[in-house]
Amino acid sequence: AQKVTQAQTEISVVEKEDVTLDCVYETRDTTYYLFWYKQPPSGELVFLIRRNSFDEQNEISGRYSWNFQKSTSSFNFTITASQVVDSAVYFCALSGYNDYKLSFGAGTTVTVRA
Amino acid sequence: ETGVTQTPRHLVMGMTNKKSLKCEQHLGHNAMYWYKQSAKKPLELMFVYSLEERVENNSVPSRFSPECPNSSHLFLHLHTLQPEDSALYLCASSQALPLGTDSPEAFFGQGTRLTVV
């Protein structure tokens, strides 16, 4: 069974502050994918980033960066210099390497105030 | 047309009505999904179609009936729904095959906000 836990329910920051979202997962698969999605008020889930379990290199893409630590089963996500448009619900998700299904966390609501 | 398109965006239906949700993907993907998002609950996977065959049915009540006539279209037929079925229904697609693909990420539509009265 797979499980994704996002312990933070809501985060509120002032514009230009950094925001770090925590994600902890459980899986019996030896290889798997991890994802972050963003859901703005419009409702659409927008794919942000993906990480393969066999690649622990952390990267930065624009204002987004992520910290994947297999030893602690964590896949944290950081928005640098937050903007009001970053206000949304952010979901962490997991799927097996040979699996169709995404298991989602409960989501973290991020509010960025001007 | 881009990405995944769902229609209608909003739907209000009575418990005795029959309606259908439509999803169309323009990404050339070979798998499509229905998810349900209720308030205060995690996203729930309802159905998965791979190469137009249903490969997953997560104990969804029979009042929800999916149909996948081709790899680009997915429907969710609704009948005799209950008020607790009110939710946001999200369609998604991905390149699920071959297994272990380099691009497994799912792309979602904007969803249909369903209210059952």
PDB file of C-alpha atoms in Angstrom, chain B residues 44-109:
ATOM      1  CA  GLU B  44      -9.877   9.440  -4.750  1.00  0.00           C
ATOM      2  CA  LEU B  45      -9.102   7.413  -7.852  1.00  0.00           C
ATOM      3  CA  MET B  46     -12.327   6.057  -9.346  1.00  0.00           C
ATOM      4  CA  PHE B  47     -11.469   4.470 -12.670  1.00  0.00           C
ATOM      5  CA  VAL B  48      -8.444   3.860 -14.873  1.00  0.00           C
ATOM      6  CA  TYR B  49      -8.450   3.064 -18.565  1.00  0.00           C
ATOM      7  CA  SER B  50      -5.326   1.934 -20.352  1.00  0.00           C
ATOM      8  CA  LEU B  51      -5.450   1.464 -24.115  1.00  0.00           C
ATOM      9  CA  GLU B  52      -9.235   1.854 -23.839  1.00  0.00           C
ATOM     10  CA  GLU B  53      -9.589  -1.066 -21.430  1.00  0.00           C
ATOM     11  CA  ARG B  54     -10.684  -0.557 -17.853  1.00  0.00           C
ATOM     12  CA  VAL B  55      -7.840  -1.663 -15.609  1.00  0.00           C
ATOM     13  CA  GLU B  56      -9.016  -0.261 -12.307  1.00  0.00           C
ATOM     14  CA  ASN B  57     -12.361   0.162 -10.614  1.00  0.00           C
ATOM     15  CA  ASN B  58     -11.936   1.243  -7.030  1.00  0.00           C
ATOM     16  CA  SER B  59     -15.162  -0.050  -5.504  1.00  0.00           C
ATOM     17  CA  VAL B  60     -17.143   2.734  -7.069  1.00  0.00           C
ATOM     18  CA  PRO B  61     -20.955   2.458  -6.792  1.00  0.00           C
ATOM     19  CA  SER B  62     -22.700   1.312  -9.935  1.00  0.00           C
ATOM     20  CA  ARG B  63     -24.507   4.648 -10.246  1.00  0.00           C
ATOM     21  CA  PHE B  64     -21.217   5.802 -11.784  1.00  0.00           C
ATOM     22  CA  SER B  65     -20.553   4.180 -15.156  1.00  0.00           C
ATOM     23  CA  PRO B  66     -17.414   5.001 -17.158  1.00  0.00           C
ATOM     24  CA  GLU B  67     -16.982   4.694 -20.889  1.00  0.00           C
ATOM     25  CA  CYS B  68     -13.825   5.026 -22.973  1.00  0.00           C
ATOM     26  CA  PRO B  69     -14.697   4.808 -26.678  1.00  0.00           C
ATOM     27  CA  ASN B  70     -11.160   5.687 -27.802  1.00  0.00           C
ATOM     28  CA  SER B  71      -7.864   6.810 -26.340  1.00  0.00           C
ATOM     29  CA  SER B  72      -8.804  10.480 -26.516  1.00  0.00           C
ATOM     30  CA  HIS B  73     -12.232  10.417 -24.912  1.00  0.00           C
ATOM     31  CA  LEU B  74     -13.556   9.390 -21.539  1.00  0.00           C
ATOM     32  CA  PHE B  75     -17.080   9.665 -20.192  1.00  0.00           C
ATOM     33  CA  LEU B  76     -18.615   9.258 -16.781  1.00  0.00           C
ATOM     34  CA  HIS B  77     -22.312   8.420 -16.935  1.00  0.00           C
ATOM     35  CA  LEU B  78     -24.270   9.368 -13.832  1.00  0.00           C
ATOM     36  CA  HIS B  79     -27.680   8.121 -12.709  1.00  0.00           C
ATOM     37  CA  THR B  80     -29.682   8.164  -9.489  1.00  0.00           C
ATOM     38  CA  LEU B  81     -26.936   9.960  -7.624  1.00  0.00           C
ATOM     39  CA  GLN B  82     -27.022  10.869  -3.945  1.00  0.00           C
ATOM     40  CA  PRO B  83     -26.284  14.255  -2.369  1.00  0.00           C
ATOM     41  CA  GLU B  84     -23.009  12.864  -0.984  1.00  0.00           C
ATOM     42  CA  ASP B  85     -21.839  12.406  -4.576  1.00  0.00           C
ATOM     43  CA  SER B  86     -21.554  16.179  -4.870  1.00  0.00           C
ATOM     44  CA  ALA B  87     -17.874  16.847  -5.553  1.00  0.00           C
ATOM     45  CA  LEU B  88     -15.323  17.990  -8.090  1.00  0.00           C
ATOM     46  CA  TYR B  89     -14.751  15.269 -10.675  1.00  0.00           C
ATOM     47  CA  LEU B  90     -11.363  15.427 -12.316  1.00  0.00           C
ATOM     48  CA  CYS B  91     -10.265  13.690 -15.464  1.00  0.00           C
ATOM     49  CA  ALA B  92      -6.603  13.020 -16.158  1.00  0.00           C
ATOM     50  CA  SER B  93      -4.449  11.393 -18.798  1.00  0.00           C
ATOM     51  CA  SER B  94      -0.912  10.066 -18.876  1.00  0.00           C
ATOM     52  CA  GLN B  95       1.499   8.019 -20.931  1.00  0.00           C
ATOM     53  CA  ALA B  96       1.194   4.928 -18.774  1.00  0.00           C
ATOM     54  CA  LEU B  97       2.706   2.584 -21.324  1.00  0.00           C
ATOM     55  CA  PRO B  98       5.302   1.347 -21.797  1.00  0.00           C
ATOM     56  CA  LEU B  99       5.670   0.642 -18.084  1.00  0.00           C
ATOM     57  CA  GLY B 100       8.474   2.602 -16.549  1.00  0.00           C
ATOM     58  CA  THR B 101       8.010   5.381 -19.072  1.00  0.00           C
ATOM     59  CA  ASP B 102      10.156   8.477 -18.786  1.00  0.00           C
ATOM     60  CA  SER B 103       7.088  10.707 -18.695  1.00  0.00           C
ATOM     61  CA  PRO B 104       4.610   9.190 -16.254  1.00  0.00           C
ATOM     62  CA  GLU B 105       3.107  12.413 -15.007  1.00  0.00           C
ATOM     63  CA  ALA B 106      -0.655  12.798 -15.309  1.00  0.00           C
ATOM     64  CA  PHE B 107      -2.215  15.916 -16.718  1.00  0.00           C
ATOM     65  CA  PHE B 108      -5.576  17.010 -15.378  1.00  0.00           C
ATOM     66  CA  GLY B 109      -8.588  18.826 -16.703  1.00  0.00           C
TER      67      GLY B 109
END
